[in-house]
């Protein structure tokens, strides 16, 4: 097996017949810094989540099989070099993007949305992929730069919004709000567009419905415990101080209490949303 890519969370290997194996690790990061502590079961949960969504959603995808609960074998595709975000709420990087590039968001014109408010309809928000900051790209630019034909883009846009609505429906029945999610697509050997990459808590933003209050920062279901704890240790302030010098501080080791609560949250979200027990095979 040849390691072809090591992401923040997944290790990607090329295996026989040009297939890829995704190993979902237990790594966790916050404020863009990778922690030195692993979260038991996190990799398994992410893999089981991806499997659940690929089985659930109405689009062909790249999944072939699962191995050892935390590894997924997928068809190797020619990836479309964009990330397709669909947003149901005015939040996250959209807030800055909208301030910076209002012309990209005609849907939001004259709307002056408040933070975390529900958008009138799901917003398709593609970005280019980059290691620094992902940059939004206008639909016309995607076509003008020859990344996709107009027909392909329209197909992907329709599919992305449909998939977001399907996911949102499942998630809300489990007591959560799907604020936004990211999709990636690739082409197979017949030039068919397939849903690729992964779908799970690293791709989407989940808010507990019970705590939802528009107009302020929402509690993110999976990462909030970690973020709050890091803030209480002064680590977030350290990040800000170090960043002035272009450096990142070494994260503190996570205490067992935080590790266990994080692990439990991932499992709980999986069980609520998928409707199946995490331990069952
Ligand atoms: N079926 C596929 N065939 C080929 N490449 C794929 C397929 N599915 C996903 N990919 C690509 O594999 C890579 C997976 O990397 P991964 O998501 O782990 O890390 P990353 O995107 O580099 O960083 P981050 O950790 O921020 O997500 C991505 O570049 C993704 O576009
Ligand atoms: Mg990725």
mmCIF file of C-alpha atoms and ligand atoms in Angstrom:
data_model
loop_
_atom_site.group_PDB
_atom_site.id
_atom_site.type_symbol
_atom_site.label_atom_id
_atom_site.label_comp_id
_atom_site.label_asym_id
_atom_site.label_seq_id
_atom_site.Cartn_x
_atom_site.Cartn_y
_atom_site.Cartn_z
ATOM 1 C CA UNK A 1 0.000 0.000 0.000
ATOM 2 C CA UNK A 2 1.342 3.364 -0.976
ATOM 3 C CA UNK A 3 0.499 6.438 1.113
ATOM 4 C CA UNK A 4 -0.558 9.076 -1.405
ATOM 5 C CA UNK A 5 -1.933 11.744 0.900
ATOM 6 C CA UNK A 6 -1.969 12.544 4.579
ATOM 7 C CA UNK A 7 -4.731 15.018 5.450
ATOM 8 C CA UNK A 8 -5.581 16.475 8.823
ATOM 9 C CA UNK A 9 -7.751 13.454 9.547
ATOM 10 C CA UNK A 10 -7.555 10.881 6.742
ATOM 11 C CA UNK A 11 -4.585 8.898 5.480
ATOM 12 C CA UNK A 12 -5.136 7.989 1.834
ATOM 13 C CA UNK A 13 -3.429 4.914 0.313
ATOM 14 C CA UNK A 14 -3.414 3.670 -3.245
ATOM 15 C CA UNK A 15 -4.197 -0.045 -3.336
ATOM 16 C CA UNK A 16 -4.501 -2.521 -6.201
ATOM 17 C CA UNK A 17 -6.564 -1.794 -9.309
ATOM 18 C CA UNK A 18 -6.260 1.919 -8.798
ATOM 19 C CA UNK A 19 -8.586 1.987 -5.813
ATOM 20 C CA UNK A 20 -7.947 4.173 -2.799
ATOM 21 C CA UNK A 21 -8.155 3.221 0.848
ATOM 22 C CA UNK A 22 -9.150 5.952 3.291
ATOM 23 C CA UNK A 23 -7.968 5.353 6.836
ATOM 24 C CA UNK A 24 -9.963 7.597 9.160
ATOM 25 C CA UNK A 25 -7.643 8.401 12.045
ATOM 26 C CA UNK A 26 -8.474 9.433 15.617
ATOM 27 C CA UNK A 27 -6.663 12.761 15.106
ATOM 28 C CA UNK A 28 -8.464 15.932 16.093
ATOM 29 C CA UNK A 29 -7.705 19.578 15.500
ATOM 30 C CA UNK A 30 -9.103 22.842 16.812
ATOM 31 C CA UNK A 31 -8.398 26.429 15.799
ATOM 32 C CA UNK A 32 -6.485 24.841 12.877
ATOM 33 C CA UNK A 33 -3.963 23.206 15.224
ATOM 34 C CA UNK A 34 -3.658 19.436 15.437
ATOM 35 C CA UNK A 35 -3.847 18.135 19.005
ATOM 36 C CA UNK A 36 -1.225 15.689 20.296
ATOM 37 C CA UNK A 37 -3.935 13.555 21.848
ATOM 38 C CA UNK A 38 -6.052 11.048 19.915
ATOM 39 C CA UNK A 39 -9.819 10.712 20.412
ATOM 40 C CA UNK A 40 -10.674 7.006 20.727
ATOM 41 C CA UNK A 41 -13.318 5.816 18.233
ATOM 42 C CA UNK A 42 -13.370 9.102 16.319
ATOM 43 C CA UNK A 43 -11.968 7.498 13.154
ATOM 44 C CA UNK A 44 -14.495 4.685 13.358
ATOM 45 C CA UNK A 45 -17.342 7.144 13.810
ATOM 46 C CA UNK A 46 -16.261 9.227 10.803
ATOM 47 C CA UNK A 47 -16.005 6.104 8.659
ATOM 48 C CA UNK A 48 -19.395 4.786 9.794
ATOM 49 C CA UNK A 49 -20.937 8.224 9.201
ATOM 50 C CA UNK A 50 -19.564 8.338 5.648
ATOM 51 C CA UNK A 51 -20.897 4.832 5.009
ATOM 52 C CA UNK A 52 -24.317 5.820 6.369
ATOM 53 C CA UNK A 53 -24.594 8.880 4.132
ATOM 54 C CA UNK A 54 -23.316 7.147 1.020
ATOM 55 C CA UNK A 55 -25.960 4.447 1.513
ATOM 56 C CA UNK A 56 -28.641 6.989 2.336
ATOM 57 C CA UNK A 57 -28.263 9.688 -0.313
ATOM 58 C CA UNK A 58 -29.746 9.773 -3.793
ATOM 59 C CA UNK A 59 -26.535 9.999 -5.782
ATOM 60 C CA UNK A 60 -23.977 7.497 -6.998
ATOM 61 C CA UNK A 61 -20.789 7.668 -4.967
ATOM 62 C CA UNK A 62 -17.278 6.286 -4.840
ATOM 63 C CA UNK A 63 -17.678 3.856 -1.900
ATOM 64 C CA UNK A 64 -16.789 0.213 -2.562
ATOM 65 C CA UNK A 65 -16.341 -1.508 0.831
ATOM 66 C CA UNK A 66 -15.497 -0.975 4.508
ATOM 67 C CA UNK A 67 -12.615 -2.653 6.307
ATOM 68 C CA UNK A 68 -12.002 -2.842 10.084
ATOM 69 C CA UNK A 69 -14.718 -0.206 10.769
ATOM 70 C CA UNK A 70 -12.335 2.712 10.219
ATOM 71 C CA UNK A 71 -11.235 2.163 6.612
ATOM 72 C CA UNK A 72 -13.174 2.718 3.415
ATOM 73 C CA UNK A 73 -12.130 1.504 -0.011
ATOM 74 C CA UNK A 74 -13.247 3.848 -2.756
ATOM 75 C CA UNK A 75 -12.984 4.117 -6.525
ATOM 76 C CA UNK A 76 -10.126 6.366 -7.494
ATOM 77 C CA UNK A 77 -11.610 9.295 -9.395
ATOM 78 C CA UNK A 78 -10.419 12.333 -11.311
ATOM 79 C CA UNK A 79 -11.384 14.876 -8.687
ATOM 80 C CA UNK A 80 -13.017 18.178 -9.590
ATOM 81 C CA UNK A 81 -10.664 20.679 -7.923
ATOM 82 C CA UNK A 82 -13.385 22.544 -6.032
ATOM 83 C CA UNK A 83 -15.254 22.192 -2.775
ATOM 84 C CA UNK A 84 -19.007 22.600 -3.067
ATOM 85 C CA UNK A 85 -20.442 24.011 0.116
ATOM 86 C CA UNK A 86 -24.177 24.259 0.644
ATOM 87 C CA UNK A 87 -25.326 26.527 3.434
ATOM 88 C CA UNK A 88 -28.690 26.702 5.097
ATOM 89 C CA UNK A 89 -27.646 29.374 7.600
ATOM 90 C CA UNK A 90 -25.697 32.621 7.577
ATOM 91 C CA UNK A 91 -22.613 31.537 9.470
ATOM 92 C CA UNK A 92 -18.939 30.634 9.406
ATOM 93 C CA UNK A 93 -16.756 31.797 6.544
ATOM 94 C CA UNK A 94 -19.850 33.026 4.663
ATOM 95 C CA UNK A 95 -20.049 36.009 7.014
ATOM 96 C CA UNK A 96 -16.618 37.322 5.954
ATOM 97 C CA UNK A 97 -17.083 36.299 2.343
ATOM 98 C CA UNK A 98 -20.358 38.136 2.073
ATOM 99 C CA UNK A 99 -18.739 41.278 3.496
ATOM 100 C CA UNK A 100 -15.811 40.961 1.071
ATOM 101 C CA UNK A 101 -17.516 39.727 -2.115
ATOM 102 C CA UNK A 102 -21.194 40.759 -1.888
ATOM 103 C CA UNK A 103 -21.654 40.425 -5.655
ATOM 104 C CA UNK A 104 -21.116 36.659 -5.343
ATOM 105 C CA UNK A 105 -24.270 36.421 -3.254
ATOM 106 C CA UNK A 106 -27.160 38.082 -5.128
ATOM 107 C CA UNK A 107 -29.556 35.923 -3.065
ATOM 108 C CA UNK A 108 -28.509 37.823 0.035
ATOM 109 C CA UNK A 109 -28.788 41.288 -1.472
ATOM 110 C CA UNK A 110 -30.882 43.633 0.687
ATOM 111 C CA UNK A 111 -31.310 40.827 3.181
ATOM 112 C CA UNK A 112 -28.769 41.991 5.790
ATOM 113 C CA UNK A 113 -28.861 38.566 7.461
ATOM 114 C CA UNK A 114 -28.126 38.313 11.165
ATOM 115 C CA UNK A 115 -25.549 35.819 12.367
ATOM 116 C CA UNK A 116 -26.801 32.226 12.323
ATOM 117 C CA UNK A 117 -30.147 33.140 10.749
ATOM 118 C CA UNK A 118 -31.752 30.685 8.352
ATOM 119 C CA UNK A 119 -31.281 31.623 4.689
ATOM 120 C CA UNK A 120 -34.374 31.943 2.482
ATOM 121 C CA UNK A 121 -33.156 28.910 0.531
ATOM 122 C CA UNK A 122 -30.011 26.749 0.537
ATOM 123 C CA UNK A 123 -27.052 28.652 -0.821
ATOM 124 C CA UNK A 124 -24.603 26.970 -3.213
ATOM 125 C CA UNK A 125 -21.153 28.323 -2.325
ATOM 126 C CA UNK A 126 -18.290 26.716 -4.280
ATOM 127 C CA UNK A 127 -14.678 27.420 -3.344
ATOM 128 C CA UNK A 128 -11.319 26.636 -4.801
ATOM 129 C CA UNK A 129 -9.172 24.181 -2.844
ATOM 130 C CA UNK A 130 -6.058 25.624 -1.322
ATOM 131 C CA UNK A 131 -3.832 24.853 1.626
ATOM 132 C CA UNK A 132 -4.129 28.379 2.929
ATOM 133 C CA UNK A 133 -7.602 29.839 2.772
ATOM 134 C CA UNK A 134 -10.269 28.506 0.463
ATOM 135 C CA UNK A 135 -11.462 31.260 -1.841
ATOM 136 C CA UNK A 136 -15.020 31.504 -3.158
ATOM 137 C CA UNK A 137 -15.389 31.291 -6.924
ATOM 138 C CA UNK A 138 -18.266 32.597 -9.039
ATOM 139 C CA UNK A 139 -20.194 30.089 -11.138
ATOM 140 C CA UNK A 140 -19.278 31.999 -14.321
ATOM 141 C CA UNK A 141 -15.604 31.720 -13.393
ATOM 142 C CA UNK A 142 -15.862 27.957 -12.949
ATOM 143 C CA UNK A 143 -17.072 27.756 -16.552
ATOM 144 C CA UNK A 144 -14.810 30.516 -17.933
ATOM 145 C CA UNK A 145 -11.724 28.831 -16.488
ATOM 146 C CA UNK A 146 -12.743 25.532 -18.066
ATOM 147 C CA UNK A 147 -13.028 23.702 -14.730
ATOM 148 C CA UNK A 148 -16.539 22.502 -15.608
ATOM 149 C CA UNK A 149 -18.940 22.920 -18.501
ATOM 150 C CA UNK A 150 -22.127 24.849 -17.758
ATOM 151 C CA UNK A 151 -24.053 21.593 -17.984
ATOM 152 C CA UNK A 152 -21.777 19.831 -15.486
ATOM 153 C CA UNK A 153 -21.926 22.786 -13.109
ATOM 154 C CA UNK A 154 -25.714 22.913 -13.258
ATOM 155 C CA UNK A 155 -25.854 19.190 -12.568
ATOM 156 C CA UNK A 156 -23.529 19.523 -9.557
ATOM 157 C CA UNK A 157 -25.380 22.539 -8.209
ATOM 158 C CA UNK A 158 -28.729 20.788 -8.375
ATOM 159 C CA UNK A 159 -27.294 17.619 -6.848
ATOM 160 C CA UNK A 160 -25.525 19.494 -4.032
ATOM 161 C CA UNK A 161 -28.656 21.365 -2.985
ATOM 162 C CA UNK A 162 -30.747 18.204 -3.177
ATOM 163 C CA UNK A 163 -28.214 16.266 -1.069
ATOM 164 C CA UNK A 164 -28.042 19.055 1.503
ATOM 165 C CA UNK A 165 -31.839 18.981 1.844
ATOM 166 C CA UNK A 166 -31.856 15.193 2.175
ATOM 167 C CA UNK A 167 -29.195 15.338 4.899
ATOM 168 C CA UNK A 168 -30.846 18.246 6.636
ATOM 169 C CA UNK A 169 -34.086 16.303 6.839
ATOM 170 C CA UNK A 170 -32.432 13.279 8.474
ATOM 171 C CA UNK A 171 -30.412 15.426 10.866
ATOM 172 C CA UNK A 172 -33.340 17.517 12.007
ATOM 173 C CA UNK A 173 -35.335 14.417 12.886
ATOM 174 C CA UNK A 174 -32.483 13.572 15.289
ATOM 175 C CA UNK A 175 -32.723 16.966 17.003
ATOM 176 C CA UNK A 176 -29.975 18.782 15.128
ATOM 177 C CA UNK A 177 -29.662 21.558 12.580
ATOM 178 C CA UNK A 178 -27.400 21.016 9.572
ATOM 179 C CA UNK A 179 -26.022 24.540 9.254
ATOM 180 C CA UNK A 180 -23.864 23.746 6.223
ATOM 181 C CA UNK A 181 -21.967 20.949 4.574
ATOM 182 C CA UNK A 182 -19.243 20.409 1.990
ATOM 183 C CA UNK A 183 -19.325 18.048 -0.971
ATOM 184 C CA UNK A 184 -16.598 16.910 -3.345
ATOM 185 C CA UNK A 185 -17.189 15.205 -6.669
ATOM 186 C CA UNK A 186 -15.034 13.313 -9.140
ATOM 187 C CA UNK A 187 -15.308 11.671 -12.549
ATOM 188 C CA UNK A 188 -15.025 7.923 -13.083
ATOM 189 C CA UNK A 189 -13.587 6.212 -16.166
ATOM 190 C CA UNK A 190 -16.932 6.731 -17.988
ATOM 191 C CA UNK A 191 -16.868 10.439 -17.171
ATOM 192 C CA UNK A 192 -19.785 9.997 -14.830
ATOM 193 C CA UNK A 193 -19.861 12.444 -11.914
ATOM 194 C CA UNK A 194 -19.812 10.654 -8.534
ATOM 195 C CA UNK A 195 -20.088 11.933 -4.984
ATOM 196 C CA UNK A 196 -16.641 11.475 -3.402
ATOM 197 C CA UNK A 197 -14.464 12.232 -0.393
ATOM 198 C CA UNK A 198 -16.269 11.901 2.928
ATOM 199 C CA UNK A 199 -19.398 13.097 4.726
ATOM 200 C CA UNK A 200 -19.284 13.476 8.483
ATOM 201 C CA UNK A 201 -18.665 15.883 11.336
ATOM 202 C CA UNK A 202 -15.476 17.135 9.659
ATOM 203 C CA UNK A 203 -17.439 18.173 6.590
ATOM 204 C CA UNK A 204 -20.570 19.569 8.185
ATOM 205 C CA UNK A 205 -21.616 21.842 11.005
ATOM 206 C CA UNK A 206 -24.180 20.445 13.437
ATOM 207 C CA UNK A 207 -26.052 22.539 15.967
ATOM 208 C CA UNK A 208 -28.293 21.076 18.662
ATOM 209 C CA UNK A 209 -31.792 22.365 17.893
ATOM 210 C CA UNK A 210 -32.523 22.939 21.571
ATOM 211 C CA UNK A 211 -29.780 25.560 21.899
ATOM 212 C CA UNK A 212 -30.397 27.379 18.624
ATOM 213 C CA UNK A 213 -30.695 31.151 19.004
ATOM 214 C CA UNK A 214 -30.108 33.312 15.921
ATOM 215 C CA UNK A 215 -28.026 36.452 16.352
ATOM 216 C CA UNK A 216 -25.115 34.883 18.168
ATOM 217 C CA UNK A 217 -22.398 32.240 17.943
ATOM 218 C CA UNK A 218 -23.943 28.753 18.064
ATOM 219 C CA UNK A 219 -22.618 25.819 20.022
ATOM 220 C CA UNK A 220 -21.036 23.388 17.573
ATOM 221 C CA UNK A 221 -22.082 19.956 18.694
ATOM 222 C CA UNK A 222 -18.851 18.038 18.208
ATOM 223 C CA UNK A 223 -16.005 20.480 18.806
ATOM 224 C CA UNK A 224 -17.411 22.846 21.413
ATOM 225 C CA UNK A 225 -16.110 20.949 24.438
ATOM 226 C CA UNK A 226 -12.599 20.990 23.031
ATOM 227 C CA UNK A 227 -12.719 24.650 22.017
ATOM 228 C CA UNK A 228 -14.055 25.749 25.410
ATOM 229 C CA UNK A 229 -11.401 23.761 27.248
ATOM 230 C CA UNK A 230 -8.609 25.146 25.050
ATOM 231 C CA UNK A 231 -9.852 28.671 25.701
ATOM 232 C CA UNK A 232 -9.896 28.017 29.479
ATOM 233 C CA UNK A 233 -6.233 26.926 29.368
ATOM 234 C CA UNK A 234 -5.223 30.120 27.549
ATOM 235 C CA UNK A 235 -4.295 28.155 24.433
ATOM 236 C CA UNK A 236 -6.446 30.255 22.124
ATOM 237 C CA UNK A 237 -4.758 33.437 23.364
ATOM 238 C CA UNK A 238 -1.400 31.752 22.794
ATOM 239 C CA UNK A 239 -2.420 31.009 19.194
ATOM 240 C CA UNK A 240 -3.127 34.689 18.638
ATOM 241 C CA UNK A 241 0.180 35.757 20.207
ATOM 242 C CA UNK A 242 2.211 33.199 18.251
ATOM 243 C CA UNK A 243 0.484 33.963 14.955
ATOM 244 C CA UNK A 244 1.942 37.484 14.997
ATOM 245 C CA UNK A 245 5.305 35.772 14.539
ATOM 246 C CA UNK A 246 3.950 33.256 12.029
ATOM 247 C CA UNK A 247 4.215 30.417 14.581
ATOM 248 C CA UNK A 248 1.836 27.962 16.208
ATOM 249 C CA UNK A 249 2.041 26.998 19.900
ATOM 250 C CA UNK A 250 2.335 23.355 21.033
ATOM 251 C CA UNK A 251 -1.109 22.236 22.205
ATOM 252 C CA UNK A 252 -1.520 20.997 25.796
ATOM 253 C CA UNK A 253 -2.269 17.270 26.300
ATOM 254 C CA UNK A 254 -6.007 16.776 26.648
ATOM 255 C CA UNK A 255 -7.269 15.532 30.030
ATOM 256 C CA UNK A 256 -9.085 12.145 30.094
ATOM 257 C CA UNK A 257 -12.388 13.825 30.932
ATOM 258 C CA UNK A 258 -12.302 15.932 27.774
ATOM 259 C CA UNK A 259 -11.155 12.985 25.650
ATOM 260 C CA UNK A 260 -14.013 10.808 26.875
ATOM 261 C CA UNK A 261 -16.657 13.476 26.471
ATOM 262 C CA UNK A 262 -15.508 14.207 22.918
ATOM 263 C CA UNK A 263 -15.489 10.540 21.999
ATOM 264 C CA UNK A 264 -18.980 10.088 23.472
ATOM 265 C CA UNK A 265 -20.314 13.071 21.521
ATOM 266 C CA UNK A 266 -19.139 11.705 18.185
ATOM 267 C CA UNK A 267 -20.740 8.357 18.985
ATOM 268 C CA UNK A 268 -23.968 9.955 20.211
ATOM 269 C CA UNK A 269 -24.363 12.113 17.094
ATOM 270 C CA UNK A 270 -23.764 9.063 14.911
ATOM 271 C CA UNK A 271 -26.316 6.968 16.794
ATOM 272 C CA UNK A 272 -28.976 9.680 16.835
ATOM 273 C CA UNK A 273 -28.605 10.555 13.166
ATOM 274 C CA UNK A 274 -28.116 7.083 11.707
ATOM 275 C CA UNK A 275 -30.630 5.464 14.037
ATOM 276 C CA UNK A 276 -28.303 2.509 14.573
ATOM 277 C CA UNK A 277 -26.165 1.477 17.488
ATOM 278 C CA UNK A 278 -22.474 2.262 17.090
ATOM 279 C CA UNK A 279 -21.310 -1.035 18.551
ATOM 280 C CA UNK A 280 -23.426 -3.227 16.286
ATOM 281 C CA UNK A 281 -21.702 -4.534 13.191
HETATM 282 N N1 LIG B 1 -12.461 8.933 -4.933
HETATM 283 C C1 LIG B 1 -11.418 9.737 -4.860
HETATM 284 N N2 LIG B 1 -10.416 9.631 -5.747
HETATM 285 C C2 LIG B 1 -9.336 10.452 -5.682
HETATM 286 N N3 LIG B 1 -9.166 11.407 -4.744
HETATM 287 C C3 LIG B 1 -10.136 11.553 -3.832
HETATM 288 C C4 LIG B 1 -11.318 10.739 -3.838
HETATM 289 N N4 LIG B 1 -12.111 11.147 -2.817
HETATM 290 C C5 LIG B 1 -11.466 12.176 -2.196
HETATM 291 N N5 LIG B 1 -10.278 12.427 -2.795
HETATM 292 C C6 LIG B 1 -9.275 13.418 -2.429
HETATM 293 O O1 LIG B 1 -8.469 12.828 -1.404
HETATM 294 C C7 LIG B 1 -8.006 13.830 -0.526
HETATM 295 C C8 LIG B 1 -8.409 13.471 0.889
HETATM 296 O O2 LIG B 1 -7.695 14.259 1.719
HETATM 297 P P1 LIG B 1 -8.189 14.762 3.130
HETATM 298 O O3 LIG B 1 -9.592 15.259 3.046
HETATM 299 O O4 LIG B 1 -7.875 13.709 4.107
HETATM 300 O O5 LIG B 1 -7.204 15.955 3.398
HETATM 301 P P2 LIG B 1 -7.141 17.385 2.774
HETATM 302 O O6 LIG B 1 -8.362 17.658 1.957
HETATM 303 O O7 LIG B 1 -5.826 17.568 2.137
HETATM 304 O O8 LIG B 1 -7.119 18.262 4.021
HETATM 305 P P3 LIG B 1 -8.213 18.383 5.133
HETATM 306 O O9 LIG B 1 -7.683 17.524 6.216
HETATM 307 O O10 LIG B 1 -8.233 19.836 5.435
HETATM 308 O O11 LIG B 1 -9.522 17.866 4.571
HETATM 309 C C9 LIG B 1 -8.607 15.137 -0.962
HETATM 310 O O12 LIG B 1 -7.688 15.829 -1.767
HETATM 311 C C10 LIG B 1 -9.809 14.688 -1.803
HETATM 312 O O13 LIG B 1 -10.142 15.625 -2.800
HETATM 313 MG MG1 LIG B 2 -10.364 17.209 2.754
#
